[in-house]
């Protein structure tokens, strides 16, 4: 049994918050460069040049890549041989978010009551997804999720007979309805299966996969390839102003489901596809 203190967790989350907001992942920046090489719209090329420059400046000057520093989503993989000492696990994560957003000078975007709409002024509460895994470590991933892209996400129960073509149609309908409001070029996470809550969870997990990391099942990998091709045919383009690069990547995750159901969820991530991980 290995002991990990809540102070270690709090401090790790704090650092991840500002590092995620300052530094875009390498695969996303590389995705900008590859999109720039293939983009056919001159305006789209100019926009991609600006995104690349913005990423460079944010990293160099330790400034948020985007003013919307998001609702803080935390994925925690907790080893079953870990003993957390000194306090409550989830409280320590919220304290880490509070510390990170204050010390990192990040915008506070969270209201405590969804109807009264009063800002909590510290970006809490975050949303925490916890898994118990083997081992004696804790892996933390912070995903600052911007409001624009999250608002454009969707979930639907298809009839089982609608099959893969029904899944593709729903994904494309969701992307076309979002248009430029999700700040493309986007990363698209697709969840297929599970139930009402599980399908949205795996759709969000899908956007954590790096560009180029296809699903291990060949038929799902093929679906990912077909979807990104079809999405980029929509002509929405960078920032919704037209072009051939609407999506940088499409990743799909699946889960077993009831014989009467075919749930599908689409979680859209804007071009500021921020994420940062560490292991304690």
PDB file of C-alpha atoms in Angstrom:
ATOM      1  CA  UNK A   1       0.000   0.000   0.000  1.00  0.00           C
ATOM      2  CA  UNK A   2       1.425   3.375  -1.089  1.00  0.00           C
ATOM      3  CA  UNK A   3       0.390   6.587   0.626  1.00  0.00           C
ATOM      4  CA  UNK A   4      -0.382   9.739  -1.387  1.00  0.00           C
ATOM      5  CA  UNK A   5      -1.423  12.923   0.374  1.00  0.00           C
ATOM      6  CA  UNK A   6      -4.277  15.175  -0.647  1.00  0.00           C
ATOM      7  CA  UNK A   7      -1.718  18.011  -0.750  1.00  0.00           C
ATOM      8  CA  UNK A   8       0.146  16.202  -3.536  1.00  0.00           C
ATOM      9  CA  UNK A   9      -3.101  15.785  -5.446  1.00  0.00           C
ATOM     10  CA  UNK A  10      -4.132  19.420  -4.939  1.00  0.00           C
ATOM     11  CA  UNK A  11      -0.784  20.766  -6.106  1.00  0.00           C
ATOM     12  CA  UNK A  12      -0.659  18.450  -9.114  1.00  0.00           C
ATOM     13  CA  UNK A  13      -4.118  19.515 -10.263  1.00  0.00           C
ATOM     14  CA  UNK A  14      -3.215  23.189  -9.862  1.00  0.00           C
ATOM     15  CA  UNK A  15      -0.151  22.874 -12.081  1.00  0.00           C
ATOM     16  CA  UNK A  16      -2.065  20.857 -14.677  1.00  0.00           C
ATOM     17  CA  UNK A  17      -4.727  23.574 -14.868  1.00  0.00           C
ATOM     18  CA  UNK A  18      -2.391  26.337 -15.944  1.00  0.00           C
ATOM     19  CA  UNK A  19      -0.098  24.124 -18.025  1.00  0.00           C
ATOM     20  CA  UNK A  20      -3.093  22.836 -19.991  1.00  0.00           C
ATOM     21  CA  UNK A  21      -4.340  26.364 -20.653  1.00  0.00           C
ATOM     22  CA  UNK A  22      -0.912  27.739 -21.642  1.00  0.00           C
ATOM     23  CA  UNK A  23       0.376  24.894 -23.805  1.00  0.00           C
ATOM     24  CA  UNK A  24      -1.574  23.132 -26.535  1.00  0.00           C
ATOM     25  CA  UNK A  25      -0.674  19.434 -26.920  1.00  0.00           C
ATOM     26  CA  UNK A  26       1.987  18.709 -29.541  1.00  0.00           C
ATOM     27  CA  UNK A  27      -0.366  16.574 -31.618  1.00  0.00           C
ATOM     28  CA  UNK A  28      -2.842  19.460 -31.894  1.00  0.00           C
ATOM     29  CA  UNK A  29      -0.189  21.976 -32.950  1.00  0.00           C
ATOM     30  CA  UNK A  30       1.130  19.462 -35.471  1.00  0.00           C
ATOM     31  CA  UNK A  31      -2.460  19.053 -36.632  1.00  0.00           C
ATOM     32  CA  UNK A  32      -2.597  22.795 -37.344  1.00  0.00           C
ATOM     33  CA  UNK A  33       0.535  22.534 -39.475  1.00  0.00           C
ATOM     34  CA  UNK A  34      -0.771  19.547 -41.452  1.00  0.00           C
ATOM     35  CA  UNK A  35      -4.118  21.279 -41.964  1.00  0.00           C
ATOM     36  CA  UNK A  36      -2.268  24.373 -43.216  1.00  0.00           C
ATOM     37  CA  UNK A  37      -0.501  22.232 -45.826  1.00  0.00           C
ATOM     38  CA  UNK A  38      -3.761  20.826 -47.204  1.00  0.00           C
ATOM     39  CA  UNK A  39      -6.147  23.760 -46.716  1.00  0.00           C
ATOM     40  CA  UNK A  40      -7.461  25.017 -50.073  1.00  0.00           C
ATOM     41  CA  UNK A  41      -9.095  28.225 -48.850  1.00  0.00           C
ATOM     42  CA  UNK A  42      -6.740  31.241 -48.674  1.00  0.00           C
ATOM     43  CA  UNK A  43      -8.786  32.599 -45.761  1.00  0.00           C
ATOM     44  CA  UNK A  44      -8.596  29.199 -44.075  1.00  0.00           C
ATOM     45  CA  UNK A  45      -4.826  29.187 -44.547  1.00  0.00           C
ATOM     46  CA  UNK A  46      -4.593  32.623 -42.934  1.00  0.00           C
ATOM     47  CA  UNK A  47      -6.687  31.480 -39.967  1.00  0.00           C
ATOM     48  CA  UNK A  48      -4.504  28.397 -39.444  1.00  0.00           C
ATOM     49  CA  UNK A  49      -1.402  30.602 -39.551  1.00  0.00           C
ATOM     50  CA  UNK A  50      -2.936  32.691 -36.770  1.00  0.00           C
ATOM     51  CA  UNK A  51      -3.752  29.604 -34.692  1.00  0.00           C
ATOM     52  CA  UNK A  52      -0.149  28.411 -34.999  1.00  0.00           C
ATOM     53  CA  UNK A  53       1.193  31.834 -34.002  1.00  0.00           C
ATOM     54  CA  UNK A  54      -1.246  32.047 -31.096  1.00  0.00           C
ATOM     55  CA  UNK A  55      -0.082  28.659 -29.783  1.00  0.00           C
ATOM     56  CA  UNK A  56       3.545  29.804 -29.974  1.00  0.00           C
ATOM     57  CA  UNK A  57       2.855  33.066 -28.149  1.00  0.00           C
ATOM     58  CA  UNK A  58       0.761  31.411 -25.416  1.00  0.00           C
ATOM     59  CA  UNK A  59       3.520  28.904 -24.653  1.00  0.00           C
ATOM     60  CA  UNK A  60       6.288  31.502 -24.797  1.00  0.00           C
ATOM     61  CA  UNK A  61       4.563  34.068 -22.589  1.00  0.00           C
ATOM     62  CA  UNK A  62       2.756  31.665 -20.205  1.00  0.00           C
ATOM     63  CA  UNK A  63      -0.624  33.068 -21.182  1.00  0.00           C
ATOM     64  CA  UNK A  64      -3.905  31.220 -21.777  1.00  0.00           C
ATOM     65  CA  UNK A  65      -4.226  30.066 -25.384  1.00  0.00           C
ATOM     66  CA  UNK A  66      -7.912  31.093 -25.290  1.00  0.00           C
ATOM     67  CA  UNK A  67      -9.770  33.509 -23.008  1.00  0.00           C
ATOM     68  CA  UNK A  68     -12.342  30.759 -22.344  1.00  0.00           C
ATOM     69  CA  UNK A  69     -10.335  28.623 -19.942  1.00  0.00           C
ATOM     70  CA  UNK A  70     -13.259  26.281 -19.629  1.00  0.00           C
ATOM     71  CA  UNK A  71     -15.059  24.131 -17.161  1.00  0.00           C
ATOM     72  CA  UNK A  72     -12.358  21.955 -15.607  1.00  0.00           C
ATOM     73  CA  UNK A  73     -12.876  18.267 -16.322  1.00  0.00           C
ATOM     74  CA  UNK A  74     -10.570  15.942 -14.383  1.00  0.00           C
ATOM     75  CA  UNK A  75     -10.036  12.283 -15.241  1.00  0.00           C
ATOM     76  CA  UNK A  76      -8.506  10.407 -12.303  1.00  0.00           C
ATOM     77  CA  UNK A  77      -7.187   6.847 -12.567  1.00  0.00           C
ATOM     78  CA  UNK A  78      -6.602   5.776  -8.977  1.00  0.00           C
ATOM     79  CA  UNK A  79      -4.529   2.697  -8.272  1.00  0.00           C
ATOM     80  CA  UNK A  80      -6.237   0.213  -5.974  1.00  0.00           C
ATOM     81  CA  UNK A  81      -3.050  -0.043  -3.919  1.00  0.00           C
ATOM     82  CA  UNK A  82      -3.078   3.675  -3.076  1.00  0.00           C
ATOM     83  CA  UNK A  83      -4.078   5.044   0.311  1.00  0.00           C
ATOM     84  CA  UNK A  84      -5.080   8.720   0.142  1.00  0.00           C
ATOM     85  CA  UNK A  85      -4.262  10.436   3.402  1.00  0.00           C
ATOM     86  CA  UNK A  86      -4.890  13.836   4.927  1.00  0.00           C
ATOM     87  CA  UNK A  87      -8.376  14.559   3.665  1.00  0.00           C
ATOM     88  CA  UNK A  88     -11.009  13.931   1.019  1.00  0.00           C
ATOM     89  CA  UNK A  89      -9.993  12.995  -2.542  1.00  0.00           C
ATOM     90  CA  UNK A  90     -12.615  14.974  -4.482  1.00  0.00           C
ATOM     91  CA  UNK A  91     -12.243  17.992  -2.214  1.00  0.00           C
ATOM     92  CA  UNK A  92      -8.518  18.031  -2.952  1.00  0.00           C
ATOM     93  CA  UNK A  93      -9.235  18.125  -6.694  1.00  0.00           C
ATOM     94  CA  UNK A  94     -11.620  21.064  -6.347  1.00  0.00           C
ATOM     95  CA  UNK A  95      -9.032  22.820  -4.166  1.00  0.00           C
ATOM     96  CA  UNK A  96      -6.446  22.189  -6.877  1.00  0.00           C
ATOM     97  CA  UNK A  97      -8.706  23.752  -9.486  1.00  0.00           C
ATOM     98  CA  UNK A  98      -9.265  26.762  -7.223  1.00  0.00           C
ATOM     99  CA  UNK A  99      -5.527  27.147  -6.640  1.00  0.00           C
ATOM    100  CA  UNK A 100      -4.607  26.639 -10.282  1.00  0.00           C
ATOM    101  CA  UNK A 101      -7.066  29.142 -11.689  1.00  0.00           C
ATOM    102  CA  UNK A 102      -6.097  31.784  -9.143  1.00  0.00           C
ATOM    103  CA  UNK A 103      -2.325  31.390  -9.417  1.00  0.00           C
ATOM    104  CA  UNK A 104      -2.440  30.881 -13.188  1.00  0.00           C
ATOM    105  CA  UNK A 105      -4.570  34.005 -13.734  1.00  0.00           C
ATOM    106  CA  UNK A 106      -7.196  31.988 -15.592  1.00  0.00           C
ATOM    107  CA  UNK A 107     -10.738  33.173 -16.250  1.00  0.00           C
ATOM    108  CA  UNK A 108     -13.415  31.944 -13.844  1.00  0.00           C
ATOM    109  CA  UNK A 109     -16.335  30.685 -15.916  1.00  0.00           C
ATOM    110  CA  UNK A 110     -18.454  28.619 -13.526  1.00  0.00           C
ATOM    111  CA  UNK A 111     -21.771  29.534 -11.898  1.00  0.00           C
ATOM    112  CA  UNK A 112     -22.694  27.631  -8.750  1.00  0.00           C
ATOM    113  CA  UNK A 113     -26.418  27.449  -9.467  1.00  0.00           C
ATOM    114  CA  UNK A 114     -27.419  26.956 -13.121  1.00  0.00           C
ATOM    115  CA  UNK A 115     -30.553  29.096 -12.699  1.00  0.00           C
ATOM    116  CA  UNK A 116     -29.421  31.846 -10.321  1.00  0.00           C
ATOM    117  CA  UNK A 117     -26.237  32.271 -12.450  1.00  0.00           C
ATOM    118  CA  UNK A 118     -23.873  33.622  -9.791  1.00  0.00           C
ATOM    119  CA  UNK A 119     -20.189  33.090 -10.596  1.00  0.00           C
ATOM    120  CA  UNK A 120     -18.293  31.080  -7.977  1.00  0.00           C
ATOM    121  CA  UNK A 121     -15.207  33.195  -8.780  1.00  0.00           C
ATOM    122  CA  UNK A 122     -12.787  30.272  -8.513  1.00  0.00           C
ATOM    123  CA  UNK A 123     -13.867  28.007 -11.433  1.00  0.00           C
ATOM    124  CA  UNK A 124     -15.219  25.335  -9.110  1.00  0.00           C
ATOM    125  CA  UNK A 125     -16.865  22.944  -9.085  1.00  0.00           C
ATOM    126  CA  UNK A 126     -15.041  20.921 -11.690  1.00  0.00           C
ATOM    127  CA  UNK A 127     -16.347  17.661 -13.127  1.00  0.00           C
ATOM    128  CA  UNK A 128     -14.494  14.566 -11.921  1.00  0.00           C
ATOM    129  CA  UNK A 129     -14.406  11.140 -13.577  1.00  0.00           C
ATOM    130  CA  UNK A 130     -12.743   8.532 -11.332  1.00  0.00           C
ATOM    131  CA  UNK A 131     -11.675   5.001 -12.232  1.00  0.00           C
ATOM    132  CA  UNK A 132     -10.127   2.461  -9.881  1.00  0.00           C
ATOM    133  CA  UNK A 133      -7.289   0.686 -11.687  1.00  0.00           C
ATOM    134  CA  UNK A 134      -4.483  -1.678 -10.736  1.00  0.00           C
ATOM    135  CA  UNK A 135      -1.236  -0.353  -9.289  1.00  0.00           C
ATOM    136  CA  UNK A 136      -0.057   2.139  -6.678  1.00  0.00           C
ATOM    137  CA  UNK A 137      -0.145   5.399  -8.635  1.00  0.00           C
ATOM    138  CA  UNK A 138      -2.674   8.078  -9.520  1.00  0.00           C
ATOM    139  CA  UNK A 139      -2.881   9.415 -13.066  1.00  0.00           C
ATOM    140  CA  UNK A 140      -4.569  12.811 -13.363  1.00  0.00           C
ATOM    141  CA  UNK A 141      -5.685  14.381 -16.640  1.00  0.00           C
ATOM    142  CA  UNK A 142      -7.066  17.916 -16.733  1.00  0.00           C
ATOM    143  CA  UNK A 143      -9.280  18.810 -19.687  1.00  0.00           C
ATOM    144  CA  UNK A 144     -10.384  22.474 -19.689  1.00  0.00           C
ATOM    145  CA  UNK A 145     -13.594  22.289 -21.741  1.00  0.00           C
ATOM    146  CA  UNK A 146     -14.711  25.479 -23.450  1.00  0.00           C
ATOM    147  CA  UNK A 147     -18.384  26.399 -23.408  1.00  0.00           C
ATOM    148  CA  UNK A 148     -18.833  26.921 -27.143  1.00  0.00           C
ATOM    149  CA  UNK A 149     -17.813  23.438 -28.203  1.00  0.00           C
ATOM    150  CA  UNK A 150     -19.543  21.730 -25.281  1.00  0.00           C
ATOM    151  CA  UNK A 151     -22.789  23.544 -26.084  1.00  0.00           C
ATOM    152  CA  UNK A 152     -22.675  22.108 -29.610  1.00  0.00           C
ATOM    153  CA  UNK A 153     -22.341  18.508 -28.401  1.00  0.00           C
ATOM    154  CA  UNK A 154     -25.315  16.126 -28.623  1.00  0.00           C
ATOM    155  CA  UNK A 155     -26.675  12.697 -27.703  1.00  0.00           C
ATOM    156  CA  UNK A 156     -29.392  10.548 -29.307  1.00  0.00           C
ATOM    157  CA  UNK A 157     -30.890   7.079 -29.009  1.00  0.00           C
ATOM    158  CA  UNK A 158     -30.994   5.490 -32.458  1.00  0.00           C
ATOM    159  CA  UNK A 159     -32.942   2.393 -33.348  1.00  0.00           C
ATOM    160  CA  UNK A 160     -30.615  -0.623 -33.528  1.00  0.00           C
ATOM    161  CA  UNK A 161     -31.590  -1.150 -37.163  1.00  0.00           C
ATOM    162  CA  UNK A 162     -30.166   2.255 -38.101  1.00  0.00           C
ATOM    163  CA  UNK A 163     -26.706   0.790 -37.622  1.00  0.00           C
ATOM    164  CA  UNK A 164     -23.476   2.399 -38.719  1.00  0.00           C
ATOM    165  CA  UNK A 165     -25.165   4.592 -41.337  1.00  0.00           C
ATOM    166  CA  UNK A 166     -27.435   6.021 -38.669  1.00  0.00           C
ATOM    167  CA  UNK A 167     -24.413   6.748 -36.486  1.00  0.00           C
ATOM    168  CA  UNK A 168     -22.640   8.539 -39.339  1.00  0.00           C
ATOM    169  CA  UNK A 169     -25.729  10.601 -40.177  1.00  0.00           C
ATOM    170  CA  UNK A 170     -26.185  11.726 -36.567  1.00  0.00           C
ATOM    171  CA  UNK A 171     -22.520  12.719 -36.243  1.00  0.00           C
ATOM    172  CA  UNK A 172     -22.599  14.708 -39.484  1.00  0.00           C
ATOM    173  CA  UNK A 173     -25.925  16.347 -38.594  1.00  0.00           C
ATOM    174  CA  UNK A 174     -24.408  17.430 -35.250  1.00  0.00           C
ATOM    175  CA  UNK A 175     -21.291  18.887 -36.887  1.00  0.00           C
ATOM    176  CA  UNK A 176     -23.285  20.724 -39.543  1.00  0.00           C
ATOM    177  CA  UNK A 177     -25.642  22.169 -36.916  1.00  0.00           C
ATOM    178  CA  UNK A 178     -22.628  23.407 -34.946  1.00  0.00           C
ATOM    179  CA  UNK A 179     -21.069  25.106 -37.950  1.00  0.00           C
ATOM    180  CA  UNK A 180     -18.559  27.730 -36.904  1.00  0.00           C
ATOM    181  CA  UNK A 181     -19.911  28.039 -33.361  1.00  0.00           C
ATOM    182  CA  UNK A 182     -17.645  25.244 -32.116  1.00  0.00           C
ATOM    183  CA  UNK A 183     -14.486  27.100 -33.285  1.00  0.00           C
ATOM    184  CA  UNK A 184     -13.190  24.648 -35.908  1.00  0.00           C
ATOM    185  CA  UNK A 185     -10.990  22.928 -36.862  1.00  0.00           C
ATOM    186  CA  UNK A 186     -12.424  20.660 -34.193  1.00  0.00           C
ATOM    187  CA  UNK A 187     -11.650  17.358 -32.536  1.00  0.00           C
ATOM    188  CA  UNK A 188     -14.680  15.070 -32.462  1.00  0.00           C
ATOM    189  CA  UNK A 189     -15.278  12.404 -29.831  1.00  0.00           C
ATOM    190  CA  UNK A 190     -17.954   9.827 -30.650  1.00  0.00           C
ATOM    191  CA  UNK A 191     -19.442   7.470 -28.068  1.00  0.00           C
ATOM    192  CA  UNK A 192     -21.436   4.443 -29.237  1.00  0.00           C
ATOM    193  CA  UNK A 193     -23.215   2.116 -26.805  1.00  0.00           C
ATOM    194  CA  UNK A 194     -23.690   1.962 -23.068  1.00  0.00           C
ATOM    195  CA  UNK A 195     -26.688   3.859 -21.710  1.00  0.00           C
ATOM    196  CA  UNK A 196     -27.734   7.519 -21.305  1.00  0.00           C
ATOM    197  CA  UNK A 197     -24.842   8.500 -19.043  1.00  0.00           C
ATOM    198  CA  UNK A 198     -22.169   6.042 -20.237  1.00  0.00           C
ATOM    199  CA  UNK A 199     -22.342   7.049 -23.898  1.00  0.00           C
ATOM    200  CA  UNK A 200     -21.630  10.703 -23.126  1.00  0.00           C
ATOM    201  CA  UNK A 201     -18.771   9.709 -20.814  1.00  0.00           C
ATOM    202  CA  UNK A 202     -16.996   7.639 -23.459  1.00  0.00           C
ATOM    203  CA  UNK A 203     -17.555  10.356 -26.071  1.00  0.00           C
ATOM    204  CA  UNK A 204     -15.638  12.764 -23.841  1.00  0.00           C
ATOM    205  CA  UNK A 205     -12.961  10.147 -23.155  1.00  0.00           C
ATOM    206  CA  UNK A 206     -12.524   9.761 -26.909  1.00  0.00           C
ATOM    207  CA  UNK A 207     -11.289  13.338 -27.322  1.00  0.00           C
ATOM    208  CA  UNK A 208      -8.363  12.513 -25.041  1.00  0.00           C
ATOM    209  CA  UNK A 209      -6.877  10.262 -27.726  1.00  0.00           C
ATOM    210  CA  UNK A 210      -4.052  11.785 -29.723  1.00  0.00           C
ATOM    211  CA  UNK A 211      -4.368  12.593 -33.407  1.00  0.00           C
ATOM    212  CA  UNK A 212      -3.442   9.480 -35.379  1.00  0.00           C
ATOM    213  CA  UNK A 213      -4.401   7.049 -32.592  1.00  0.00           C
ATOM    214  CA  UNK A 214      -7.127   4.945 -34.199  1.00  0.00           C
ATOM    215  CA  UNK A 215      -9.433   2.571 -32.336  1.00  0.00           C
ATOM    216  CA  UNK A 216      -7.953  -0.955 -32.101  1.00  0.00           C
ATOM    217  CA  UNK A 217     -11.083  -2.556 -33.614  1.00  0.00           C
ATOM    218  CA  UNK A 218     -10.791  -2.315 -37.403  1.00  0.00           C
ATOM    219  CA  UNK A 219     -14.476  -1.575 -38.051  1.00  0.00           C
ATOM    220  CA  UNK A 220     -14.416   1.315 -35.571  1.00  0.00           C
ATOM    221  CA  UNK A 221     -11.142   2.630 -37.007  1.00  0.00           C
ATOM    222  CA  UNK A 222     -12.760   2.516 -40.442  1.00  0.00           C
ATOM    223  CA  UNK A 223     -15.723   4.491 -39.115  1.00  0.00           C
ATOM    224  CA  UNK A 224     -13.329   7.125 -37.746  1.00  0.00           C
ATOM    225  CA  UNK A 225     -11.646   7.428 -41.155  1.00  0.00           C
ATOM    226  CA  UNK A 226     -14.963   7.755 -42.967  1.00  0.00           C
ATOM    227  CA  UNK A 227     -16.261  10.350 -40.515  1.00  0.00           C
ATOM    228  CA  UNK A 228     -13.288  12.700 -40.723  1.00  0.00           C
ATOM    229  CA  UNK A 229     -13.406  12.497 -44.513  1.00  0.00           C
ATOM    230  CA  UNK A 230     -17.129  13.307 -44.576  1.00  0.00           C
ATOM    231  CA  UNK A 231     -16.846  16.070 -41.961  1.00  0.00           C
ATOM    232  CA  UNK A 232     -14.122  17.786 -43.967  1.00  0.00           C
ATOM    233  CA  UNK A 233     -16.356  17.641 -47.041  1.00  0.00           C
ATOM    234  CA  UNK A 234     -18.935  19.868 -45.322  1.00  0.00           C
ATOM    235  CA  UNK A 235     -16.930  22.974 -46.246  1.00  0.00           C
ATOM    236  CA  UNK A 236     -17.402  24.560 -42.818  1.00  0.00           C
ATOM    237  CA  UNK A 237     -13.660  25.110 -42.605  1.00  0.00           C
ATOM    238  CA  UNK A 238     -11.445  26.930 -40.092  1.00  0.00           C
ATOM    239  CA  UNK A 239     -13.531  29.132 -37.788  1.00  0.00           C
ATOM    240  CA  UNK A 240     -16.585  28.315 -39.913  1.00  0.00           C
ATOM    241  CA  UNK A 241     -15.495  30.645 -42.718  1.00  0.00           C
ATOM    242  CA  UNK A 242     -15.186  27.954 -45.366  1.00  0.00           C
ATOM    243  CA  UNK A 243     -12.450  25.528 -46.268  1.00  0.00           C
ATOM    244  CA  UNK A 244     -11.360  21.926 -46.409  1.00  0.00           C
ATOM    245  CA  UNK A 245     -10.302  21.440 -42.771  1.00  0.00           C
ATOM    246  CA  UNK A 246     -13.296  21.361 -40.449  1.00  0.00           C
ATOM    247  CA  UNK A 247     -11.955  18.588 -38.192  1.00  0.00           C
ATOM    248  CA  UNK A 248      -8.439  17.722 -37.103  1.00  0.00           C
ATOM    249  CA  UNK A 249      -9.422  14.308 -35.786  1.00  0.00           C
ATOM    250  CA  UNK A 250     -12.327  11.977 -35.052  1.00  0.00           C
ATOM    251  CA  UNK A 251     -12.033   9.341 -32.319  1.00  0.00           C
ATOM    252  CA  UNK A 252     -14.732   6.839 -31.373  1.00  0.00           C
ATOM    253  CA  UNK A 253     -15.191   4.676 -28.279  1.00  0.00           C
ATOM    254  CA  UNK A 254     -17.726   1.887 -27.799  1.00  0.00           C
ATOM    255  CA  UNK A 255     -19.407   0.048 -24.933  1.00  0.00           C
ATOM    256  CA  UNK A 256     -21.894  -2.806 -24.700  1.00  0.00           C
ATOM    257  CA  UNK A 257     -25.544  -1.803 -24.770  1.00  0.00           C
ATOM    258  CA  UNK A 258     -29.090  -3.162 -24.428  1.00  0.00           C
ATOM    259  CA  UNK A 259     -30.572  -5.124 -27.345  1.00  0.00           C
ATOM    260  CA  UNK A 260     -33.249  -2.453 -27.843  1.00  0.00           C
ATOM    261  CA  UNK A 261     -30.905   0.533 -28.000  1.00  0.00           C
ATOM    262  CA  UNK A 262     -28.159   2.193 -30.021  1.00  0.00           C
ATOM    263  CA  UNK A 263     -27.128   5.277 -28.045  1.00  0.00           C
ATOM    264  CA  UNK A 264     -24.741   7.701 -29.755  1.00  0.00           C
ATOM    265  CA  UNK A 265     -23.075  10.817 -28.347  1.00  0.00           C
ATOM    266  CA  UNK A 266     -20.949  13.440 -30.060  1.00  0.00           C
ATOM    267  CA  UNK A 267     -18.623  15.495 -27.881  1.00  0.00           C
ATOM    268  CA  UNK A 268     -17.068  18.343 -29.829  1.00  0.00           C
ATOM    269  CA  UNK A 269     -13.768  19.880 -28.797  1.00  0.00           C
ATOM    270  CA  UNK A 270     -12.807  23.248 -30.295  1.00  0.00           C
ATOM    271  CA  UNK A 271      -9.412  23.791 -31.927  1.00  0.00           C
ATOM    272  CA  UNK A 272      -8.129  24.773 -28.463  1.00  0.00           C
ATOM    273  CA  UNK A 273      -8.090  21.058 -27.633  1.00  0.00           C
ATOM    274  CA  UNK A 274      -6.303  21.452 -24.308  1.00  0.00           C
ATOM    275  CA  UNK A 275      -5.341  18.564 -22.054  1.00  0.00           C
ATOM    276  CA  UNK A 276      -2.502  17.781 -19.673  1.00  0.00           C
ATOM    277  CA  UNK A 277      -1.662  14.684 -17.618  1.00  0.00           C
ATOM    278  CA  UNK A 278       0.673  13.652 -14.831  1.00  0.00           C
ATOM    279  CA  UNK A 279       1.282  10.573 -12.695  1.00  0.00           C
ATOM    280  CA  UNK A 280       1.773  10.772  -8.926  1.00  0.00           C
TER     281      UNK A 280
END
